[in-house]
Coordinates of C-alpha atoms in Angstrom, one line a residue:
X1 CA 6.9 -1.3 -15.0
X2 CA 4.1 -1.3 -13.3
X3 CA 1.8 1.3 -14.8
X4 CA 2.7 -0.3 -18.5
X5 CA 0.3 -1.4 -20.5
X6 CA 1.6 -5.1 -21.9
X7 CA 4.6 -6.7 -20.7
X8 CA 4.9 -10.2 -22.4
X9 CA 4.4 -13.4 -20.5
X10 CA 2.7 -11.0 -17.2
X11 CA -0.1 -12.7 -16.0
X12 CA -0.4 -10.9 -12.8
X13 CA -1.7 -7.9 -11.3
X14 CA 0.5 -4.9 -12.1
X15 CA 0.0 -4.2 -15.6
X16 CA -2.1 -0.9 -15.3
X17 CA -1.6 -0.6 -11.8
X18 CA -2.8 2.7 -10.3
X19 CA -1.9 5.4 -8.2
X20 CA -4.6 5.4 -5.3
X21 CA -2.7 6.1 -2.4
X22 CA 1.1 6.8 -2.1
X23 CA 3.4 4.8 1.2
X24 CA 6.3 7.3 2.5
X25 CA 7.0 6.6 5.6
X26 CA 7.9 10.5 6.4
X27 CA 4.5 11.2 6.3
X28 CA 2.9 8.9 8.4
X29 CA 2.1 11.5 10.8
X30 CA -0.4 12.8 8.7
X31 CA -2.1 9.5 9.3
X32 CA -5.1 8.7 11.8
X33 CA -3.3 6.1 13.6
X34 CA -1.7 6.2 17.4
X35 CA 1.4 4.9 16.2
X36 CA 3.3 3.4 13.4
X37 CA 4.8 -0.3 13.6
X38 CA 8.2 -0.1 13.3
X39 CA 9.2 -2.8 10.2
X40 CA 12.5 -3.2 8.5
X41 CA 11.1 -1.3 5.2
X42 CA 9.3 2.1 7.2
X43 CA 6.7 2.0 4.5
X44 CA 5.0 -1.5 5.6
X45 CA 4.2 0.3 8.8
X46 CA 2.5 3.3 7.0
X47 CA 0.6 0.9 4.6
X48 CA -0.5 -1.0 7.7
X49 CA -2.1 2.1 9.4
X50 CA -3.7 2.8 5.8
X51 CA -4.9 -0.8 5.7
X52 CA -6.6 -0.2 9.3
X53 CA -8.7 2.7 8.1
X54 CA -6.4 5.4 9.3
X55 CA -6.0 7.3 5.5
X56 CA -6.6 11.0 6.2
X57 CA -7.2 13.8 3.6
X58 CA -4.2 15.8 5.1
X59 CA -1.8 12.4 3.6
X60 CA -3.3 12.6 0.0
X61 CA -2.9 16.2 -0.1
X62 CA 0.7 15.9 0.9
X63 CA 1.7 14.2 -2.7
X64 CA -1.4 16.1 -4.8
X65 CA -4.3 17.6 -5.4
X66 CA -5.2 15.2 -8.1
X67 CA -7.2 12.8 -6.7
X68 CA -8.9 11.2 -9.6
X69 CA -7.7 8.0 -9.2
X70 CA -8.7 7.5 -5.7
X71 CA -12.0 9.1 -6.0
X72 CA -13.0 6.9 -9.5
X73 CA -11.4 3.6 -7.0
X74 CA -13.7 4.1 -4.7
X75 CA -16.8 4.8 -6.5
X76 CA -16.4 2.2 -9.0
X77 CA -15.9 -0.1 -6.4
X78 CA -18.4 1.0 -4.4
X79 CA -21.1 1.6 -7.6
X80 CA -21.6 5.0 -6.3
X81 CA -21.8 8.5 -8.5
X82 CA -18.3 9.7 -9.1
X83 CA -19.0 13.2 -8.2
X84 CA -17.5 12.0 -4.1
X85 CA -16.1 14.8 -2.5
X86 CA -12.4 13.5 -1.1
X87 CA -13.2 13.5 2.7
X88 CA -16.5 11.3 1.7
X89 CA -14.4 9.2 -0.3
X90 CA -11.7 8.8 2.1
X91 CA -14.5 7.9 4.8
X92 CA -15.7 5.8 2.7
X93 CA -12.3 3.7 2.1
X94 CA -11.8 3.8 6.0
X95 CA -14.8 2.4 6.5
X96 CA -14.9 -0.7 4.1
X97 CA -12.3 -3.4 4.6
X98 CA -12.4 -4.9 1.1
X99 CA -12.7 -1.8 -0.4
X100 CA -9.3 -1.1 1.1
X101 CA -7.9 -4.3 0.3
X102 CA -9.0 -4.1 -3.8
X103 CA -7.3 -0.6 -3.9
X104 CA -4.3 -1.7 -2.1
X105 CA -4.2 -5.1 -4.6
X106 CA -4.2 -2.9 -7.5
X107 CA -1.9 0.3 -6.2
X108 CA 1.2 0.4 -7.4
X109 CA 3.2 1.7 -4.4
X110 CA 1.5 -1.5 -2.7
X111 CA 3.1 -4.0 -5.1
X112 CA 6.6 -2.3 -4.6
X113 CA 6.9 -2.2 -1.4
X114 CA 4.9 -5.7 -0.4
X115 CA 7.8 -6.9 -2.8
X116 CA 10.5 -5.0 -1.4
X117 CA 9.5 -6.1 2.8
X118 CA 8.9 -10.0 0.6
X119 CA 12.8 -9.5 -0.1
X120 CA 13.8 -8.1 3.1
X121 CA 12.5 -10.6 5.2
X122 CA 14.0 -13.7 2.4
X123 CA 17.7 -11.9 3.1
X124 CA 17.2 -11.7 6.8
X125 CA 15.5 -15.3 7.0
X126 CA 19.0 -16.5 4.6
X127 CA 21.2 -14.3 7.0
X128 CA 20.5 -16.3 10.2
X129 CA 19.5 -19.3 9.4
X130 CA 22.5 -20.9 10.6
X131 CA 20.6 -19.9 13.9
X132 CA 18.1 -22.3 13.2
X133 CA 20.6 -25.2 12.9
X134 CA 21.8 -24.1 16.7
X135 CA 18.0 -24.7 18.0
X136 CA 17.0 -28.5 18.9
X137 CA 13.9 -29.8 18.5

């Protein structure tokens, strides 16, 4: 759904979303970060190191070797050539918070999984909140 091109009455981003950057949580090794939050949806955590600066060349490569998305992200974003060699462009991204956050607002694994931890933590929030009623203010 998200990578379709009109879907009637959606006013929001998804609609063309892209592919910049993929979340699996088995991979998260391949990231440069000490150590991955542990969340209740494993890819939140891996997203989180992304969103820190901590993408790495060796995690893109793990899904492809087509890149273009990322690389056309970033320089569009940026306004720079799009000739970027992928560890430029990936230094780039680390190094630039909002450039991180646009990418992320518009990446289509980002939107699944922001909606799937949004759900998660509704369930859990329904799940106990007869603990709630126990506490006194």
């Amino acid at each position: 759904m998200l990578h379709t091109n009109r879907i009637d009455r959606f006013q929001t981003i998804g609609p063309n979303a892209a592919d910049y950057f993929y979340l699996d949580s088995r991979l998260g090794r391949l990231l440069d970060w000490d150590s991955l939050a542990v969340y209740d949806v494993p890819e939140r955590g891996v997203s989180e190191a992304i969103m820190r600066g901590g993408l790495t060349v060796e995690y893109l490569n793990a899904f492809t070797n087509d890149h273009d998305n990322f690389l056309f992200g970033v320089s569009d974003y940026l306004g720079v050539g799009d000739d970027l060699a992928l560890q430029a462009a990936v230094d780039l991204f680390n190094a630039n918070p909002s450039l991180r956050a646009h990418l992320a607002v518009n990446n289509a694994d980002s939107l699944v999984y922001a909606a799937k931890s949004m759900q998660t933590l509704h369930r859990s929030k329904i799940e106990y909140a007869w603990l709630d009623s126990l506490i006194e203010d």
